[in-house]
Amino acid sequence: MREPLFVKQNASKWTSFERTPTDDPDELADRFIQITDDLAYAKTFYPKSKTIAYLNGLAAGLHQSIYKNKSEKSNRFLTFWKYELPLLFKTYQKQLLYAFLFFTVFCLIGALSAKYDENFVRLIMGDDYVDMTNANIMKGDPFGVYKQGSEALMFFGIAVNNIFVSLITFVSGIIFTVGSVYYLFRNGVMLGSFQYYFFSKGLGIKSVLVIWIHGTLEISSIVIAGAAGIILGNSLLFPKTYKRMVSLKKGAKDGMKVAIGIIPILIVAAFFEGFVTRHTEMPVWLSITILASSLVFIIWYVIIYPNKIYKTNQTYHAIKS
């Protein structure tokens, strides 16, 4: 399609967006998606056109309208987790994939290092932890560490620690993305060596059934926090058609929303670790049910549901047009 025809087909829509502002969050999100789609098309087929600058301005205005500080409706929190956060997952699906791949590779590095260096686990986990776990294995209670202390205090301490780690993973992305990748590396190597340690003791399947009751949500959240850091860092490194500071502000806002959005997931993971994981002799079917439910939720909320919302919006706009 030639540019004049493209402009003619969309000019009335663009003009109406400029002349008839709205405060409805759903309508703002719909408009933003339409404009960014048009902007992507223009960048692909008319890379040197003034249309790109015009659409950039429209997109920036809509973005500010969506995210500016203002008094919110009573259902703002529901709208955020039901609509806004999933759309961010869709928008930044590549960053989520990169974070997942980085973390997976780092886990494999940790497992292989533990396999070929018998002292590696002690280096990563510490002598005290390894000695304590070895003693628990000798006593026939390999996961006794999860039974120590008060359930409520354990839950609170783990929740605070996990939220802190996730936020640090996100904020570190400002160091040209490398900071977040470093924390993915650190946690990935730790997980890989930790998991290999139990497999080497003949407790691999048991460790999965126990540890991943809380680990499924916890590890998924760390990966998502890493993606949020990549969003932040990439906005500084690759501003594209935006000014670097404008791009950084946008990346910081979107990344922060992703990082804050996973806090409820981290709290649920801490609840499982504090109150559920300690029951290491629970029936296998119950352990698998909790683990599988957590995994299905993450896949649905981070991948399936965001794509469903996006396709619904696209279909709506196609019918409306």
Tab-separated table of C-alpha atoms in Angstrom:
chain	number	residue	atom	x	y	z
A	1	MET	CA	0.000	0.000	0.000
A	2	ARG	CA	1.326	3.424	-0.923
A	3	GLU	CA	1.699	5.991	1.822
A	4	PRO	CA	-0.983	8.442	0.596
A	5	LEU	CA	-3.559	5.625	0.601
A	6	PHE	CA	-2.422	4.482	4.060
A	7	VAL	CA	-2.819	8.028	5.406
A	8	LYS	CA	-6.193	8.489	3.685
A	9	GLN	CA	-7.563	5.272	5.186
A	10	ASN	CA	-6.516	6.182	8.724
A	11	ALA	CA	-6.605	9.994	8.820
A	12	SER	CA	-10.156	10.228	10.171
A	13	LYS	CA	-9.341	7.799	12.982
A	14	TRP	CA	-6.179	9.672	13.942
A	15	THR	CA	-7.995	12.997	13.869
A	16	SER	CA	-10.813	11.678	16.069
A	17	PHE	CA	-8.263	10.464	18.626
A	18	GLU	CA	-6.760	13.947	18.734
A	19	ARG	CA	-10.043	15.858	18.925
A	20	THR	CA	-12.039	13.573	21.242
A	21	PRO	CA	-9.891	12.632	24.261
A	22	THR	CA	-11.206	10.037	26.707
A	23	ASP	CA	-10.493	9.084	30.314
A	24	ASP	CA	-11.820	5.539	29.965
A	25	PRO	CA	-8.819	3.202	30.570
A	26	ASP	CA	-10.103	0.485	28.214
A	27	GLU	CA	-10.677	2.967	25.398
A	28	LEU	CA	-7.251	4.526	25.977
A	29	ALA	CA	-5.631	1.096	25.796
A	30	ASP	CA	-7.545	0.299	22.587
A	31	ARG	CA	-6.446	3.558	20.994
A	32	PHE	CA	-2.854	3.028	22.061
A	33	ILE	CA	-2.777	-0.438	20.494
A	34	GLN	CA	-4.240	0.892	17.226
A	35	ILE	CA	-1.749	3.757	17.017
A	36	THR	CA	1.254	1.556	17.831
A	37	ASP	CA	0.109	-0.925	15.168
A	38	ASP	CA	-0.129	1.897	12.621
A	39	LEU	CA	3.251	3.205	13.782
A	40	ALA	CA	4.874	-0.199	13.323
A	41	TYR	CA	3.392	-0.447	9.825
A	42	ALA	CA	4.645	3.025	8.905
A	43	LYS	CA	8.135	2.258	10.213
A	44	THR	CA	8.248	-0.882	8.100
A	45	PHE	CA	7.036	0.532	4.795
A	46	TYR	CA	7.714	4.286	5.031
A	47	PRO	CA	10.882	4.514	7.178
A	48	LYS	CA	11.739	8.094	6.144
A	49	SER	CA	8.210	9.483	6.225
A	50	LYS	CA	6.934	12.352	8.372
A	51	THR	CA	3.976	10.112	9.179
A	52	ILE	CA	6.213	8.275	11.660
A	53	ALA	CA	6.910	11.448	13.637
A	54	TYR	CA	3.185	12.276	13.685
A	55	LEU	CA	2.214	8.809	14.928
A	56	ASN	CA	5.005	8.883	17.490
A	57	GLY	CA	3.462	12.038	18.900
A	58	LEU	CA	0.026	10.460	19.065
A	59	ALA	CA	1.407	7.315	20.716
A	60	ALA	CA	3.341	9.355	23.278
A	61	GLY	CA	0.242	11.385	24.141
A	62	LEU	CA	-1.879	8.281	24.602
A	63	HIS	CA	0.844	6.643	26.668
A	64	GLN	CA	0.974	9.636	28.992
A	65	SER	CA	-2.816	9.640	29.287
A	66	ILE	CA	-2.760	5.985	30.326
A	67	TYR	CA	0.046	6.216	32.841
A	68	LYS	CA	-0.087	9.765	34.204
A	69	ASN	CA	-0.655	10.277	37.917
A	70	LYS	CA	-4.339	10.921	38.573
A	71	SER	CA	-7.158	9.911	40.871
A	72	GLU	CA	-8.127	6.371	39.960
A	73	LYS	CA	-11.464	4.640	39.804
A	74	SER	CA	-12.367	2.184	42.536
A	75	ASN	CA	-11.696	-0.744	40.192
A	76	ARG	CA	-8.212	0.507	39.211
A	77	PHE	CA	-6.387	-2.394	40.857
A	78	LEU	CA	-8.644	-4.944	39.218
A	79	THR	CA	-8.161	-3.284	35.830
A	80	PHE	CA	-4.386	-3.333	36.272
A	81	TRP	CA	-4.089	-7.096	36.843
A	82	LYS	CA	-6.966	-8.014	34.550
A	83	TYR	CA	-5.997	-5.911	31.557
A	84	GLU	CA	-2.977	-3.614	31.823
A	85	LEU	CA	-0.358	-6.045	33.126
A	86	PRO	CA	-1.259	-8.847	30.672
A	87	LEU	CA	-0.993	-6.348	27.800
A	88	LEU	CA	2.474	-5.411	29.023
A	89	PHE	CA	3.379	-9.106	28.963
A	90	LYS	CA	2.190	-9.209	25.343
A	91	THR	CA	4.049	-6.019	24.417
A	92	TYR	CA	7.312	-7.249	25.922
A	93	GLN	CA	7.017	-10.954	25.096
A	94	LYS	CA	10.481	-10.929	23.523
A	95	GLN	CA	12.060	-9.625	26.732
A	96	LEU	CA	10.241	-12.338	28.687
A	97	LEU	CA	11.572	-14.950	26.281
A	98	TYR	CA	15.126	-13.578	26.547
A	99	ALA	CA	14.957	-13.646	30.349
A	100	PHE	CA	13.664	-17.226	30.312
A	101	LEU	CA	16.387	-18.378	27.915
A	102	PHE	CA	19.115	-16.617	29.906
A	103	PHE	CA	17.883	-18.190	33.130
A	104	THR	CA	17.617	-21.668	31.602
A	105	VAL	CA	21.174	-21.502	30.258
A	106	PHE	CA	22.468	-20.292	33.618
A	107	CYS	CA	20.672	-23.159	35.387
A	108	LEU	CA	22.377	-25.638	33.055
A	109	ILE	CA	25.728	-23.984	33.752
A	110	GLY	CA	25.109	-24.409	37.481
A	111	ALA	CA	24.113	-28.060	37.119
A	112	LEU	CA	27.081	-28.934	34.898
A	113	SER	CA	29.484	-27.085	37.206
A	114	ALA	CA	28.149	-29.040	40.184
A	115	LYS	CA	28.479	-32.285	38.248
A	116	TYR	CA	32.132	-31.804	37.327
A	117	ASP	CA	33.306	-29.998	40.456
A	118	GLU	CA	32.329	-31.592	43.768
A	119	ASN	CA	33.153	-28.377	45.647
A	120	PHE	CA	30.999	-26.151	43.457
A	121	VAL	CA	27.815	-26.689	45.491
A	122	ARG	CA	29.648	-25.656	48.664
A	123	LEU	CA	30.960	-22.584	46.892
A	124	ILE	CA	27.471	-21.543	45.820
A	125	MET	CA	25.316	-22.727	48.749
A	126	GLY	CA	27.853	-22.398	51.567
A	127	ASP	CA	29.381	-25.040	53.803
A	128	ASP	CA	26.840	-24.569	56.601
A	129	TYR	CA	23.858	-25.214	54.349
A	130	VAL	CA	25.429	-28.257	52.680
A	131	ASP	CA	26.531	-29.753	56.009
A	132	MET	CA	23.076	-29.192	57.503
A	133	THR	CA	21.367	-30.788	54.491
A	134	ASN	CA	23.750	-33.764	54.570
A	135	ALA	CA	22.899	-34.239	58.255
A	136	ASN	CA	19.171	-34.054	57.457
A	137	ILE	CA	19.597	-36.662	54.721
A	138	MET	CA	21.344	-38.970	57.189
A	139	LYS	CA	18.392	-38.525	59.561
A	140	GLY	CA	15.953	-39.384	56.788
A	141	ASP	CA	14.530	-35.838	56.578
A	142	PRO	CA	16.369	-34.211	53.633
A	143	PHE	CA	14.076	-31.188	53.494
A	144	GLY	CA	13.996	-30.502	57.202
A	145	VAL	CA	15.223	-26.937	56.582
A	146	TYR	CA	11.675	-26.010	55.588
A	147	LYS	CA	10.361	-27.126	58.994
A	148	GLN	CA	12.448	-24.725	61.064
A	149	GLY	CA	10.934	-21.802	62.927
A	150	SER	CA	7.476	-20.281	63.039
A	151	GLU	CA	5.324	-20.654	59.948
A	152	ALA	CA	4.169	-17.031	60.074
A	153	LEU	CA	7.662	-15.617	60.627
A	154	MET	CA	9.059	-17.807	57.862
A	155	PHE	CA	6.331	-16.622	55.509
A	156	PHE	CA	6.967	-12.957	56.306
A	157	GLY	CA	10.752	-13.234	56.021
A	158	ILE	CA	10.612	-15.122	52.726
A	159	ALA	CA	8.058	-12.707	51.237
A	160	VAL	CA	10.183	-9.667	52.098
A	161	ASN	CA	13.357	-11.311	50.790
A	162	ASN	CA	11.782	-12.469	47.518
A	163	ILE	CA	10.227	-9.061	46.827
A	164	PHE	CA	13.573	-7.392	47.553
A	165	VAL	CA	15.453	-9.765	45.229
A	166	SER	CA	12.927	-9.229	42.431
A	167	LEU	CA	13.041	-5.437	42.733
A	168	ILE	CA	16.857	-5.473	42.794
A	169	THR	CA	16.828	-7.678	39.690
A	170	PHE	CA	14.590	-5.119	37.972
A	171	VAL	CA	16.404	-1.962	39.089
A	172	SER	CA	19.798	-3.406	38.121
A	173	GLY	CA	18.644	-3.305	34.511
A	174	ILE	CA	19.556	0.390	34.470
A	175	ILE	CA	23.180	-0.773	34.205
A	176	PHE	CA	22.729	-1.267	30.460
A	177	THR	CA	20.654	-4.455	30.971
A	178	VAL	CA	23.774	-6.280	32.220
A	179	GLY	CA	22.750	-5.802	35.862
A	180	SER	CA	19.531	-7.787	35.460
A	181	VAL	CA	21.290	-10.483	33.432
A	182	TYR	CA	23.832	-10.782	36.264
A	183	TYR	CA	21.069	-11.454	38.810
A	184	LEU	CA	19.485	-13.983	36.453
A	185	PHE	CA	22.920	-15.596	36.216
A	186	ARG	CA	23.368	-15.595	39.986
A	187	ASN	CA	19.968	-17.126	40.711
A	188	GLY	CA	20.121	-19.513	37.758
A	189	VAL	CA	23.495	-20.961	38.715
A	190	MET	CA	22.318	-21.296	42.313
A	191	LEU	CA	19.153	-23.134	41.272
A	192	GLY	CA	20.991	-25.415	38.844
A	193	SER	CA	23.644	-26.465	41.353
A	194	PHE	CA	21.064	-26.760	44.145
A	195	GLN	CA	18.820	-29.022	42.077
A	196	TYR	CA	21.728	-31.162	40.834
A	197	TYR	CA	22.859	-31.671	44.432
A	198	PHE	CA	19.595	-33.433	45.291
A	199	PHE	CA	19.614	-35.490	42.094
A	200	SER	CA	23.158	-36.632	42.915
A	201	LYS	CA	21.855	-37.838	46.276
A	202	GLY	CA	19.058	-39.837	44.641
A	203	LEU	CA	16.455	-37.327	45.803
A	204	GLY	CA	15.746	-35.619	42.479
A	205	ILE	CA	12.071	-36.470	42.043
A	206	LYS	CA	11.369	-35.950	45.735
A	207	SER	CA	13.057	-32.545	45.630
A	208	VAL	CA	10.870	-31.498	42.697
A	209	LEU	CA	7.710	-32.611	44.504
A	210	VAL	CA	8.700	-30.662	47.620
A	211	ILE	CA	10.728	-27.626	46.584
A	212	TRP	CA	8.776	-26.727	43.461
A	213	ILE	CA	5.548	-26.404	45.431
A	214	HIS	CA	6.706	-22.857	46.100
A	215	GLY	CA	9.534	-22.741	43.566
A	216	THR	CA	7.273	-22.719	40.504
A	217	LEU	CA	5.833	-19.302	41.361
A	218	GLU	CA	9.024	-17.992	42.961
A	219	ILE	CA	11.358	-18.836	40.077
A	220	SER	CA	8.834	-17.675	37.483
A	221	SER	CA	8.647	-14.321	39.268
A	222	ILE	CA	12.437	-13.955	39.247
A	223	VAL	CA	12.449	-14.569	35.489
A	224	ILE	CA	9.695	-11.976	35.012
A	225	ALA	CA	11.626	-9.509	37.186
A	226	GLY	CA	14.638	-10.126	34.952
A	227	ALA	CA	12.473	-9.328	31.927
A	228	ALA	CA	11.392	-6.091	33.624
A	229	GLY	CA	15.071	-5.193	34.052
A	230	ILE	CA	15.733	-5.952	30.384
A	231	ILE	CA	12.838	-3.627	29.473
A	232	LEU	CA	14.450	-0.896	31.559
A	233	GLY	CA	17.948	-1.415	30.202
A	234	ASN	CA	16.893	-1.746	26.573
A	235	SER	CA	14.904	1.489	26.776
A	236	LEU	CA	18.192	3.231	27.567
A	237	LEU	CA	20.303	1.349	25.042
A	238	PHE	CA	17.808	1.286	22.152
A	239	PRO	CA	15.544	4.371	22.212
A	240	LYS	CA	14.515	3.810	18.558
A	241	THR	CA	12.545	6.846	17.330
A	242	TYR	CA	12.120	8.324	20.822
A	243	LYS	CA	14.523	10.683	22.506
A	244	ARG	CA	16.679	8.665	24.895
A	245	MET	CA	15.202	10.249	28.037
A	246	VAL	CA	11.637	9.755	26.812
A	247	SER	CA	12.417	6.125	26.004
A	248	LEU	CA	14.016	5.619	29.424
A	249	LYS	CA	10.993	7.063	31.227
A	250	LYS	CA	8.668	4.796	29.268
A	251	GLY	CA	10.848	1.734	29.912
A	252	ALA	CA	11.117	2.580	33.611
A	253	LYS	CA	7.337	2.932	33.974
A	254	ASP	CA	6.535	-0.246	32.082
A	255	GLY	CA	9.287	-2.220	33.802
A	256	MET	CA	8.182	-1.008	37.228
A	257	LYS	CA	4.602	-2.017	36.501
A	258	VAL	CA	5.780	-5.526	35.585
A	259	ALA	CA	7.996	-5.724	38.689
A	260	ILE	CA	5.195	-4.525	40.986
A	261	GLY	CA	2.657	-6.726	39.229
A	262	ILE	CA	4.402	-9.938	40.311
A	263	ILE	CA	4.364	-9.032	44.030
A	264	PRO	CA	1.084	-10.927	44.687
A	265	ILE	CA	2.625	-13.999	43.008
A	266	LEU	CA	5.686	-13.710	45.270
A	267	ILE	CA	3.463	-13.448	48.333
A	268	VAL	CA	1.596	-16.623	47.344
A	269	ALA	CA	4.946	-18.368	46.775
A	270	ALA	CA	6.090	-17.269	50.249
A	271	PHE	CA	2.830	-18.593	51.712
A	272	PHE	CA	3.443	-21.977	50.100
A	273	GLU	CA	7.034	-22.062	51.360
A	274	GLY	CA	6.124	-21.003	54.893
A	275	PHE	CA	2.942	-23.021	55.418
A	276	VAL	CA	2.835	-25.830	52.826
A	277	THR	CA	6.318	-26.933	51.740
A	278	ARG	CA	7.224	-27.914	55.315
A	279	HIS	CA	4.738	-30.791	55.066
A	280	THR	CA	7.227	-32.911	53.123
A	281	GLU	CA	5.258	-36.122	53.599
A	282	MET	CA	2.080	-34.851	51.965
A	283	PRO	CA	0.471	-37.176	49.382
A	284	VAL	CA	2.175	-37.120	45.999
A	285	TRP	CA	-1.095	-36.277	44.228
A	286	LEU	CA	-1.521	-33.158	46.365
A	287	SER	CA	2.020	-31.985	45.722
A	288	ILE	CA	1.615	-32.520	41.970
A	289	THR	CA	-1.734	-30.709	42.017
A	290	ILE	CA	-0.249	-27.609	43.681
A	291	LEU	CA	2.829	-27.636	41.466
A	292	ALA	CA	0.886	-28.181	38.237
A	293	SER	CA	-1.725	-25.565	39.144
A	294	SER	CA	1.022	-22.993	39.728
A	295	LEU	CA	2.678	-23.828	36.398
A	296	VAL	CA	-0.611	-23.691	34.490
A	297	PHE	CA	-1.437	-20.334	36.069
A	298	ILE	CA	1.914	-18.820	35.045
A	299	ILE	CA	1.618	-20.104	31.458
A	300	TRP	CA	-1.978	-18.904	31.218
A	301	TYR	CA	-1.494	-15.465	32.785
A	302	VAL	CA	1.831	-14.572	31.171
A	303	ILE	CA	1.386	-16.148	27.714
A	304	ILE	CA	-2.107	-17.413	26.837
A	305	TYR	CA	-4.316	-14.732	28.423
A	306	PRO	CA	-2.307	-11.725	27.094
A	307	ASN	CA	-2.482	-13.135	23.558
A	308	LYS	CA	-6.195	-13.730	23.964
A	309	ILE	CA	-6.774	-10.115	25.031
A	310	TYR	CA	-4.657	-8.824	22.168
A	311	LYS	CA	-6.492	-10.927	19.572
A	312	THR	CA	-9.852	-9.862	21.000
A	313	ASN	CA	-8.863	-6.213	20.644
A	314	GLN	CA	-7.635	-6.789	17.090
A	315	THR	CA	-10.904	-8.508	16.129
A	316	TYR	CA	-12.916	-5.711	17.720
A	317	HIS	CA	-11.040	-3.043	15.797
A	318	ALA	CA	-11.325	-4.996	12.539
A	319	ILE	CA	-15.125	-5.256	12.940
A	320	LYS	CA	-15.363	-1.610	13.999
A	321	SER	CA	-13.388	-0.512	10.949
